[in-house]
C-alpha positions as MATLAB code, in Angstrom:
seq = 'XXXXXXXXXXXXXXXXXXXXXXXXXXXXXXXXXXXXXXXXXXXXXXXXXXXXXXXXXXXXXXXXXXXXXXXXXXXXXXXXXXXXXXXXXXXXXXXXXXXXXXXXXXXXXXXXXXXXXXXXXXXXXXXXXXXXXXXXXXXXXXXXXXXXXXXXXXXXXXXXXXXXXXXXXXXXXXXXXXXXXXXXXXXXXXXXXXXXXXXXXXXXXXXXXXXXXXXXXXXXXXXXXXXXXXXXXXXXXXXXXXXXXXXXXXXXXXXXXXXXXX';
ca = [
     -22.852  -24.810    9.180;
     -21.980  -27.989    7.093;
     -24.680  -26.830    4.770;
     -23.160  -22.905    4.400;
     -19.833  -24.748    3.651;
     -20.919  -26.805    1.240;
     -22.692  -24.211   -0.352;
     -19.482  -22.197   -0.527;
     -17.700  -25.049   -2.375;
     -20.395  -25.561   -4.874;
     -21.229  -21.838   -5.659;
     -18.122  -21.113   -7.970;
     -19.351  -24.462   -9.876;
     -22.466  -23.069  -10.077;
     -22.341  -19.774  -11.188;
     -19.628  -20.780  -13.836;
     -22.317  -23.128  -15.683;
     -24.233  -20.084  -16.123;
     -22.375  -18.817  -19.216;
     -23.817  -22.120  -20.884;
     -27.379  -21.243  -21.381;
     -27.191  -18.068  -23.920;
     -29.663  -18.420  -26.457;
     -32.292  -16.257  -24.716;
     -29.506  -13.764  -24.708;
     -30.953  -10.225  -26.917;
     -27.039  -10.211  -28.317;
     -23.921  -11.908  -27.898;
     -21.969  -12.534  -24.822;
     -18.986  -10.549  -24.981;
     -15.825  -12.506  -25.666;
     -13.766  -11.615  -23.032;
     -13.917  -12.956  -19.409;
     -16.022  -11.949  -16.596;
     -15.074  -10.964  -14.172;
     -17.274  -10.964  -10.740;
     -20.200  -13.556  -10.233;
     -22.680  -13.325   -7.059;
     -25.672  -15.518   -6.195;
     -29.327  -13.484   -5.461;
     -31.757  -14.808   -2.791;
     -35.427  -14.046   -1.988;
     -35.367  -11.587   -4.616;
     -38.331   -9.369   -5.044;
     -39.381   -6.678   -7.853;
     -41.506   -4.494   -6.720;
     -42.583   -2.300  -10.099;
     -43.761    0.625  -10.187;
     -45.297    2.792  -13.856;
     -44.628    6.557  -13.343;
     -44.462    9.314  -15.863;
     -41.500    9.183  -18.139;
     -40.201   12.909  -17.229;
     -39.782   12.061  -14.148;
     -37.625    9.600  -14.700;
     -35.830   11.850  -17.510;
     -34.726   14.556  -15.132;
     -33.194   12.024  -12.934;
     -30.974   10.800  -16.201;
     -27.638   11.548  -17.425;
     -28.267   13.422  -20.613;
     -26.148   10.498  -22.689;
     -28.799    7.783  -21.339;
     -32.031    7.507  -22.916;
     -35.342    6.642  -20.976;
     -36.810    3.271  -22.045;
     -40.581    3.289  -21.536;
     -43.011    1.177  -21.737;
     -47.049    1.521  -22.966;
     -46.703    5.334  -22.134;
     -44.776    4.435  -18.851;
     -41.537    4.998  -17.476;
     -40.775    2.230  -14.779;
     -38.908    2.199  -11.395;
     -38.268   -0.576   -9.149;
     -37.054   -1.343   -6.034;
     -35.674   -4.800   -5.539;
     -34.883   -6.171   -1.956;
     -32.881   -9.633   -2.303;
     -29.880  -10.934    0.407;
     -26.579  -11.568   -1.828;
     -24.630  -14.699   -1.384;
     -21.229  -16.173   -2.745;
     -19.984  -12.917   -4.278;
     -16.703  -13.614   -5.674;
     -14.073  -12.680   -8.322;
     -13.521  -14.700  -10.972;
     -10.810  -17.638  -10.343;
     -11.410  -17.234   -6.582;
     -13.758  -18.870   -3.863;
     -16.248  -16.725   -2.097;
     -14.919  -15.279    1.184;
     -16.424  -16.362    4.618;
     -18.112  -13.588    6.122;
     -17.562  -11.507    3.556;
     -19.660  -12.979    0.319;
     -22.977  -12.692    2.195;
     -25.060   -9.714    2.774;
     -28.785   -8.025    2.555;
     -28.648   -5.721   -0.455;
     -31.714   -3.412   -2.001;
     -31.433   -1.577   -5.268;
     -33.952    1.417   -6.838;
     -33.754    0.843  -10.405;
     -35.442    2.178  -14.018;
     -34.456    1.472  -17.396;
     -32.333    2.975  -20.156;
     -31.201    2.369  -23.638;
     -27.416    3.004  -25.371;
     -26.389    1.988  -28.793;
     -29.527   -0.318  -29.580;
     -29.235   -2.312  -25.578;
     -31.768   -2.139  -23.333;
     -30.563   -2.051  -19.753;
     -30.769   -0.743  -16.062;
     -29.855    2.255  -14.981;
     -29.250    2.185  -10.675;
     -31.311    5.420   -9.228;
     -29.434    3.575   -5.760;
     -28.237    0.482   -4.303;
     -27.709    0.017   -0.153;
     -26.247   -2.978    1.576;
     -25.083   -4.109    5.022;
     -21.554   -4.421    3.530;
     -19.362   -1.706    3.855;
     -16.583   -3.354    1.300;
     -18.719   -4.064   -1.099;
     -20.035   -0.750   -1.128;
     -16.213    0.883   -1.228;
     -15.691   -2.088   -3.901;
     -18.713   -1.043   -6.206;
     -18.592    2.818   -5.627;
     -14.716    2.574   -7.241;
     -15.118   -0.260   -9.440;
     -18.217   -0.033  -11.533;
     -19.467    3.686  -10.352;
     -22.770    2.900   -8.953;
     -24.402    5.165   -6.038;
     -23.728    2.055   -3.525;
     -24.635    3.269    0.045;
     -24.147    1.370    3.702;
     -27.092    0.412    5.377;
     -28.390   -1.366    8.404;
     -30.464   -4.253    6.839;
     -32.063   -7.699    7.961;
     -33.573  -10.472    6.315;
     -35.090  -13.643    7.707;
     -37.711  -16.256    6.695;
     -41.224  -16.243    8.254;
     -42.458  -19.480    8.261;
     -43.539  -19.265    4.358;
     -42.458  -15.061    3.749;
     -39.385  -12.990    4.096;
     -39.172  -10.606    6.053;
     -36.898   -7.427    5.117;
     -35.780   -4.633    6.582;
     -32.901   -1.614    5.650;
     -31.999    1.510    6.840;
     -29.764    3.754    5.348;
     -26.786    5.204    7.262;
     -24.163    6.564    4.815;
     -23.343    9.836    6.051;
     -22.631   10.710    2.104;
     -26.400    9.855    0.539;
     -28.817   12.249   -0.120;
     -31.646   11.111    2.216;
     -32.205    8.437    4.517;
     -34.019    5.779    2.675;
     -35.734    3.117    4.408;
     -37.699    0.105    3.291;
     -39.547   -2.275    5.645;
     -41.804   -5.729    4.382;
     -42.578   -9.234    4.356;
     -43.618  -10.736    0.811;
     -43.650  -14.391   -0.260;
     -44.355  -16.270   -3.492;
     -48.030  -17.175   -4.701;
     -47.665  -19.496   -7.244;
     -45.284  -21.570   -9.376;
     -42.280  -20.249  -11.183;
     -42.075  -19.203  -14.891;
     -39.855  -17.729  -17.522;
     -41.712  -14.349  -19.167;
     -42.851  -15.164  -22.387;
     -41.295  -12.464  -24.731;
     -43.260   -9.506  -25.742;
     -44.371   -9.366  -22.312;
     -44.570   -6.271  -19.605;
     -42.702   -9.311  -17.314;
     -40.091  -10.001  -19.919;
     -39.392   -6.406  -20.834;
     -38.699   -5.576  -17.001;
     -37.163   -8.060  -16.037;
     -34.676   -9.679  -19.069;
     -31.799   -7.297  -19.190;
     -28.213   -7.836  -19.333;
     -26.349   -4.949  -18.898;
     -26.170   -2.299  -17.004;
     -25.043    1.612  -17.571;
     -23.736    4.691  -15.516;
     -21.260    7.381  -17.010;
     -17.756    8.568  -16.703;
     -16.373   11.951  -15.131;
     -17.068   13.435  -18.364;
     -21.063   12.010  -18.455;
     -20.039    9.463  -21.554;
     -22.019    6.491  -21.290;
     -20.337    3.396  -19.932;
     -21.983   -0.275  -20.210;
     -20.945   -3.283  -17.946;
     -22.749   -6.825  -19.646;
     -24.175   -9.206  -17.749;
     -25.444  -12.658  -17.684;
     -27.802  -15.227  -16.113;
     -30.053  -17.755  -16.874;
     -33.678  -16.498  -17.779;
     -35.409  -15.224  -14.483;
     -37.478  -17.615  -12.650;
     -40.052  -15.724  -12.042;
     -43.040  -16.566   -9.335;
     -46.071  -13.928   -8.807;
     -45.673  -12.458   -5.029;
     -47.320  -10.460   -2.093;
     -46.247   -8.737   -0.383;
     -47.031   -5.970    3.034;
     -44.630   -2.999    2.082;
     -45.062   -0.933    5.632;
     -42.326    1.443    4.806;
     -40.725    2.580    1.042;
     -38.584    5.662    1.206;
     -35.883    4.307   -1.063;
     -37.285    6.686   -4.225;
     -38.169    9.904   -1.640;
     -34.347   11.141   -3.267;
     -35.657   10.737   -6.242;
     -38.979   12.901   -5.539;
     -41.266    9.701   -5.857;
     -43.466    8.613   -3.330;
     -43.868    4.824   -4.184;
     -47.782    4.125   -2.621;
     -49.386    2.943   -5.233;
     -50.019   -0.670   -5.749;
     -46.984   -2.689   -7.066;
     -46.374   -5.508  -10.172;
     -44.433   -7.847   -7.741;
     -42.824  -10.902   -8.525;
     -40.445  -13.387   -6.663;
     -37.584  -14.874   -7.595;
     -35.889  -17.652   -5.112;
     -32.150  -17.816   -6.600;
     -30.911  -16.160   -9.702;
     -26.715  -16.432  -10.553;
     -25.345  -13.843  -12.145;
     -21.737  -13.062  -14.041;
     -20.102   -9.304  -14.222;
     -17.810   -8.275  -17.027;
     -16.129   -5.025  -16.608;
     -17.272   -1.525  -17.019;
     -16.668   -0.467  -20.681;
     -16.964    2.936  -22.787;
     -19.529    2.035  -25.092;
     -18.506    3.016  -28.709;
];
């Protein structure tokens, strides 16, 4: 308890120092103010390659398919979020700290690489009203769990939004193998994983961009025992092939505000 409320009072600190460290940054950080900041746990990426029209048919026609040696990529990315805040305020007990999951691929607008959200469930049903309205993102409730096993995590989530398209589900435990490391650039790691924005569209299927920032991912290789992955069966993947994993223990991250992009 002392520790949680400790951790509360330091995370605002924390994830405001972020904005410091920008030289590994592909351009400049916008100029206005952000505007949400959260903490990620025990995140995983679990990548996948799959053929690029897949991915295409699942795109809005104003977002353009990044791929990578011949591939497209999708990933699904299980991590527990913690001190989610807007800016100038303190994280909310009870309400700042939830299991979250996202299917991801990537995308390209204007010249900036980003990610493009295929889905994204958590266990909070006000974040996902929040992040349905605020930044457009196919946010979905679902029941979810996440605890540490001795040296793994262990993670569970079921969807239950009566509005989503299927009922995805994703059970595992994974844990870090080895010591963590910023991707060198050039690399398959860097590529996937260095991004800071992300992109949906408007009513009208114009492309809108929200920017991001964080330090450069600490990145550990991971194993893990995946024993259920529907979250891309919406999608019309079955993800059961081996994944690229990788680990990350704590990542903060700053939001800036959807934008049209010009």
């Amino acid at each position: 308890m002392i520790a949680d409320a400790l951790e509360l009072v330091s995370a605002p600190m924390v994830q405001a120092r972020v904005t410091r460290s920008r030289e590994h940054r592909p351009w400049p950080m916008p100029r206005s103010r952000w505007v949400m900041a959260q903490t990620w746990i025990d995140l995983l990426f679990a990548h996948w390659p799959v053929e690029p029209d897949a991915l295409r048919a699942l795109l809005p026609p104003a977002l353009t398919l990044d791929t990578r040696d011949g591939h497209g990529w999708i990933a699904v990315t299980p991590f527990a979020v913690r001190n989610l805040r807007v800016r100038a305020t303190p994280p909310v007990p009870g309400l700042s700290s939830f299991p979250e999951i996202n299917v991801r691929t990537y995308v390209t607008v204007g010249g900036r690489p980003g990610i493009y959200y295929l889905s994204l469930d958590a266990a909070s049903p006000l974040a996902v009203a929040v992040a349905r309205r605020a930044y457009r993102l196919p946010y979905f409730r679902a029941r979810m769990g996440i605890r540490h096993e001795r040296d793994a995590i262990a993670y569970n989530s079921r969807r239950l939004s009566p509005q989503a398209p299927a009922r995805a589900e994703f059970i595992a435990q994974y844990r870090p193998t080895g010591d963590a490391v910023h991707a060198a650039p050039d690399t398959l790691e860097h590529w996937l994983t260095e991004r800071y924005c992300l992109y949906t569209v408007d009513d009208g299927g114009r492309p809108l961009r929200a920017e991001i920032h964080h330090p450069p991912w600490p990145l550990q290789p991971a194993e893990a025992d995946i024993r259920t992955n529907t979250m891309a069966y919406e999608a019309g993947m079955k993800l059961d092939s081996e994944p690229l994993l990788h680990y990350a223990r704590r990542q903060d991250v700053v939001f800036w505000r959807l934008q049209a992009v010009a």
